[in-house]
Amino acid sequence: MPSRPFFYRESHGIRVTVRPRFVPAQSLPAAGRFVFAYFVRIENVGAQAVQLRSRRWLIHDALGDDVEVVGDGVVGQQPTLPPGTVYEYSSFCVLGASSGYMEGHYTFVRADGSVFDAQIPRFELAAPA
């Protein structure tokens, strides 16, 4: 089984790793529906506890369609991560084209009350040819 690509980025003491995959069983290519799952690992490599408060995703497909998704937390959660801990979740998106990409940021609050954005790496979405 080939390994799936993964993408990671570290900023402000937060390491975000994303591993996307195409979901053929949920997709209908003839109807312009391409479903992609993505698995996210958020690791606090900083010195203070942080709480994930919100997210902002930019989703772009090869047809030039852009969607912005903004909301509280991730998958209904606003997890707190002490230093050295990890939070993982999975989600999905639907594109109208067989390829595209996603990127964005998570907004966190540190234990000292400071607010910062941790960058989510741009990751490619591509259905097999």
PDB file of C-alpha atoms in Angstrom:
ATOM      1  CA  MET A   1       0.000   0.000   0.000  1.00  0.00           C
ATOM      2  CA  PRO A   2       1.552   3.353  -0.983  1.00  0.00           C
ATOM      3  CA  SER A   3       2.118   5.845   1.776  1.00  0.00           C
ATOM      4  CA  ARG A   4      -0.184   8.835   1.806  1.00  0.00           C
ATOM      5  CA  PRO A   5       1.347  12.282   1.584  1.00  0.00           C
ATOM      6  CA  PHE A   6       1.356  14.446   4.644  1.00  0.00           C
ATOM      7  CA  PHE A   7       1.908  18.147   5.130  1.00  0.00           C
ATOM      8  CA  TYR A   8       3.086  19.924   8.268  1.00  0.00           C
ATOM      9  CA  ARG A   9       3.882  23.370   9.542  1.00  0.00           C
ATOM     10  CA  GLU A  10       5.021  24.708  12.889  1.00  0.00           C
ATOM     11  CA  SER A  11       4.226  28.218  14.079  1.00  0.00           C
ATOM     12  CA  HIS A  12       4.019  29.840  17.514  1.00  0.00           C
ATOM     13  CA  GLY A  13       4.766  26.535  19.263  1.00  0.00           C
ATOM     14  CA  ILE A  14       2.029  24.587  17.476  1.00  0.00           C
ATOM     15  CA  ARG A  15       2.852  21.847  14.963  1.00  0.00           C
ATOM     16  CA  VAL A  16      -0.011  21.002  12.589  1.00  0.00           C
ATOM     17  CA  THR A  17       0.214  17.877  10.434  1.00  0.00           C
ATOM     18  CA  VAL A  18      -2.436  17.029   7.830  1.00  0.00           C
ATOM     19  CA  ARG A  19      -2.840  13.813   5.862  1.00  0.00           C
ATOM     20  CA  PRO A  20      -5.533  14.062   3.131  1.00  0.00           C
ATOM     21  CA  ARG A  21      -7.048  11.242   1.087  1.00  0.00           C
ATOM     22  CA  PHE A  22      -9.591  10.871  -1.682  1.00  0.00           C
ATOM     23  CA  VAL A  23     -12.790   8.981  -0.733  1.00  0.00           C
ATOM     24  CA  PRO A  24     -14.001   7.223  -3.905  1.00  0.00           C
ATOM     25  CA  ALA A  25     -16.976   5.525  -2.191  1.00  0.00           C
ATOM     26  CA  GLN A  26     -18.511   8.939  -1.385  1.00  0.00           C
ATOM     27  CA  SER A  27     -17.573  10.634  -4.664  1.00  0.00           C
ATOM     28  CA  LEU A  28     -19.520  10.925  -7.915  1.00  0.00           C
ATOM     29  CA  PRO A  29     -16.991  12.176 -10.473  1.00  0.00           C
ATOM     30  CA  ALA A  30     -19.510  12.217 -13.352  1.00  0.00           C
ATOM     31  CA  ALA A  31     -21.619  14.628 -11.286  1.00  0.00           C
ATOM     32  CA  GLY A  32     -18.661  16.800 -10.274  1.00  0.00           C
ATOM     33  CA  ARG A  33     -18.549  15.572  -6.662  1.00  0.00           C
ATOM     34  CA  PHE A  34     -15.130  14.703  -5.246  1.00  0.00           C
ATOM     35  CA  VAL A  35     -14.963  13.915  -1.530  1.00  0.00           C
ATOM     36  CA  PHE A  36     -11.721  14.191   0.410  1.00  0.00           C
ATOM     37  CA  ALA A  37     -11.119  13.225   4.025  1.00  0.00           C
ATOM     38  CA  TYR A  38      -8.314  14.824   5.985  1.00  0.00           C
ATOM     39  CA  PHE A  39      -6.726  13.766   9.242  1.00  0.00           C
ATOM     40  CA  VAL A  40      -5.262  16.484  11.437  1.00  0.00           C
ATOM     41  CA  ARG A  41      -2.736  16.217  14.270  1.00  0.00           C
ATOM     42  CA  ILE A  42      -2.194  19.333  16.395  1.00  0.00           C
ATOM     43  CA  GLU A  43       0.789  19.190  18.745  1.00  0.00           C
ATOM     44  CA  ASN A  44       1.691  21.783  21.378  1.00  0.00           C
ATOM     45  CA  VAL A  45       5.490  22.014  21.218  1.00  0.00           C
ATOM     46  CA  GLY A  46       5.463  25.326  23.106  1.00  0.00           C
ATOM     47  CA  ALA A  47       6.000  26.103  26.790  1.00  0.00           C
ATOM     48  CA  GLN A  48       2.412  27.083  27.765  1.00  0.00           C
ATOM     49  CA  ALA A  49      -0.973  25.406  27.679  1.00  0.00           C
ATOM     50  CA  VAL A  50      -3.162  26.597  24.796  1.00  0.00           C
ATOM     51  CA  GLN A  51      -6.836  26.333  23.918  1.00  0.00           C
ATOM     52  CA  LEU A  52      -7.995  26.089  20.310  1.00  0.00           C
ATOM     53  CA  ARG A  53     -10.797  28.607  19.946  1.00  0.00           C
ATOM     54  CA  SER A  54     -11.581  28.820  16.232  1.00  0.00           C
ATOM     55  CA  ARG A  55     -10.582  27.857  12.715  1.00  0.00           C
ATOM     56  CA  ARG A  56     -10.451  29.479   9.299  1.00  0.00           C
ATOM     57  CA  TRP A  57     -10.151  27.312   6.199  1.00  0.00           C
ATOM     58  CA  LEU A  58      -9.679  28.425   2.613  1.00  0.00           C
ATOM     59  CA  ILE A  59     -10.739  25.718   0.164  1.00  0.00           C
ATOM     60  CA  HIS A  60      -9.852  26.070  -3.516  1.00  0.00           C
ATOM     61  CA  ASP A  61     -10.631  23.709  -6.389  1.00  0.00           C
ATOM     62  CA  ALA A  62      -9.176  23.426  -9.889  1.00  0.00           C
ATOM     63  CA  LEU A  63     -12.289  25.063 -11.380  1.00  0.00           C
ATOM     64  CA  GLY A  64     -11.374  28.257  -9.537  1.00  0.00           C
ATOM     65  CA  ASP A  65     -14.086  27.977  -6.885  1.00  0.00           C
ATOM     66  CA  ASP A  66     -13.054  29.302  -3.479  1.00  0.00           C
ATOM     67  CA  VAL A  67     -14.838  28.683  -0.182  1.00  0.00           C
ATOM     68  CA  GLU A  68     -13.994  30.161   3.197  1.00  0.00           C
ATOM     69  CA  VAL A  69     -15.049  28.250   6.320  1.00  0.00           C
ATOM     70  CA  VAL A  70     -14.856  30.058   9.666  1.00  0.00           C
ATOM     71  CA  GLY A  71     -16.135  28.698  12.953  1.00  0.00           C
ATOM     72  CA  ASP A  72     -15.609  27.913  16.600  1.00  0.00           C
ATOM     73  CA  GLY A  73     -13.263  25.053  17.466  1.00  0.00           C
ATOM     74  CA  VAL A  74     -12.923  21.906  15.382  1.00  0.00           C
ATOM     75  CA  VAL A  75     -15.506  19.114  15.056  1.00  0.00           C
ATOM     76  CA  GLY A  76     -17.509  20.681  17.904  1.00  0.00           C
ATOM     77  CA  GLN A  77     -14.538  20.845  20.285  1.00  0.00           C
ATOM     78  CA  GLN A  78     -12.332  23.603  21.700  1.00  0.00           C
ATOM     79  CA  PRO A  79      -9.569  21.415  23.117  1.00  0.00           C
ATOM     80  CA  THR A  80      -6.957  22.582  25.615  1.00  0.00           C
ATOM     81  CA  LEU A  81      -3.456  21.268  24.972  1.00  0.00           C
ATOM     82  CA  PRO A  82      -0.880  21.393  27.775  1.00  0.00           C
ATOM     83  CA  PRO A  83       2.751  21.501  26.566  1.00  0.00           C
ATOM     84  CA  GLY A  84       3.788  18.247  24.883  1.00  0.00           C
ATOM     85  CA  THR A  85       0.256  17.020  24.185  1.00  0.00           C
ATOM     86  CA  VAL A  86      -1.523  16.185  20.932  1.00  0.00           C
ATOM     87  CA  TYR A  87      -5.095  16.541  19.672  1.00  0.00           C
ATOM     88  CA  GLU A  88      -6.232  14.633  16.583  1.00  0.00           C
ATOM     89  CA  TYR A  89      -9.412  14.756  14.531  1.00  0.00           C
ATOM     90  CA  SER A  90     -10.680  14.028  11.048  1.00  0.00           C
ATOM     91  CA  SER A  91     -13.067  15.829   8.758  1.00  0.00           C
ATOM     92  CA  PHE A  92     -13.866  16.096   5.063  1.00  0.00           C
ATOM     93  CA  CYS A  93     -14.605  18.480   2.221  1.00  0.00           C
ATOM     94  CA  VAL A  94     -16.371  18.189  -1.121  1.00  0.00           C
ATOM     95  CA  LEU A  95     -14.879  19.707  -4.262  1.00  0.00           C
ATOM     96  CA  GLY A  96     -16.467  20.230  -7.660  1.00  0.00           C
ATOM     97  CA  ALA A  97     -13.183  19.290  -9.357  1.00  0.00           C
ATOM     98  CA  SER A  98     -10.792  16.362  -9.043  1.00  0.00           C
ATOM     99  CA  SER A  99      -8.096  18.510  -7.453  1.00  0.00           C
ATOM    100  CA  GLY A 100      -7.553  21.539  -5.295  1.00  0.00           C
ATOM    101  CA  TYR A 101      -6.041  22.527  -1.994  1.00  0.00           C
ATOM    102  CA  MET A 102      -6.873  23.683   1.516  1.00  0.00           C
ATOM    103  CA  GLU A 103      -5.028  25.966   3.920  1.00  0.00           C
ATOM    104  CA  GLY A 104      -5.809  28.247   6.831  1.00  0.00           C
ATOM    105  CA  HIS A 105      -5.177  28.776  10.522  1.00  0.00           C
ATOM    106  CA  TYR A 106      -6.369  27.918  14.006  1.00  0.00           C
ATOM    107  CA  THR A 107      -6.772  30.684  16.582  1.00  0.00           C
ATOM    108  CA  PHE A 108      -5.475  29.767  20.018  1.00  0.00           C
ATOM    109  CA  VAL A 109      -5.402  31.400  23.449  1.00  0.00           C
ATOM    110  CA  ARG A 110      -2.399  30.751  25.698  1.00  0.00           C
ATOM    111  CA  ALA A 111      -2.642  30.258  29.458  1.00  0.00           C
ATOM    112  CA  ASP A 112      -1.366  33.839  29.866  1.00  0.00           C
ATOM    113  CA  GLY A 113      -4.341  35.145  27.815  1.00  0.00           C
ATOM    114  CA  SER A 114      -2.422  36.018  24.647  1.00  0.00           C
ATOM    115  CA  VAL A 115      -4.104  35.145  21.350  1.00  0.00           C
ATOM    116  CA  PHE A 116      -2.309  33.885  18.232  1.00  0.00           C
ATOM    117  CA  ASP A 117      -2.940  32.135  14.928  1.00  0.00           C
ATOM    118  CA  ALA A 118      -1.173  28.849  14.198  1.00  0.00           C
ATOM    119  CA  GLN A 119      -0.860  28.239  10.477  1.00  0.00           C
ATOM    120  CA  ILE A 120      -2.319  25.133   8.845  1.00  0.00           C
ATOM    121  CA  PRO A 121      -0.067  23.982   6.006  1.00  0.00           C
ATOM    122  CA  ARG A 122      -1.441  24.198   2.483  1.00  0.00           C
ATOM    123  CA  PHE A 123      -2.227  20.648   1.448  1.00  0.00           C
ATOM    124  CA  GLU A 124      -3.063  19.263  -1.936  1.00  0.00           C
ATOM    125  CA  LEU A 125      -6.245  17.362  -2.712  1.00  0.00           C
ATOM    126  CA  ALA A 126      -6.094  15.133  -5.786  1.00  0.00           C
ATOM    127  CA  ALA A 127      -8.253  12.261  -6.972  1.00  0.00           C
ATOM    128  CA  PRO A 128      -6.387   9.504  -8.829  1.00  0.00           C
ATOM    129  CA  ALA A 129      -6.523   9.896 -12.608  1.00  0.00           C
TER     130      ALA A 129
END
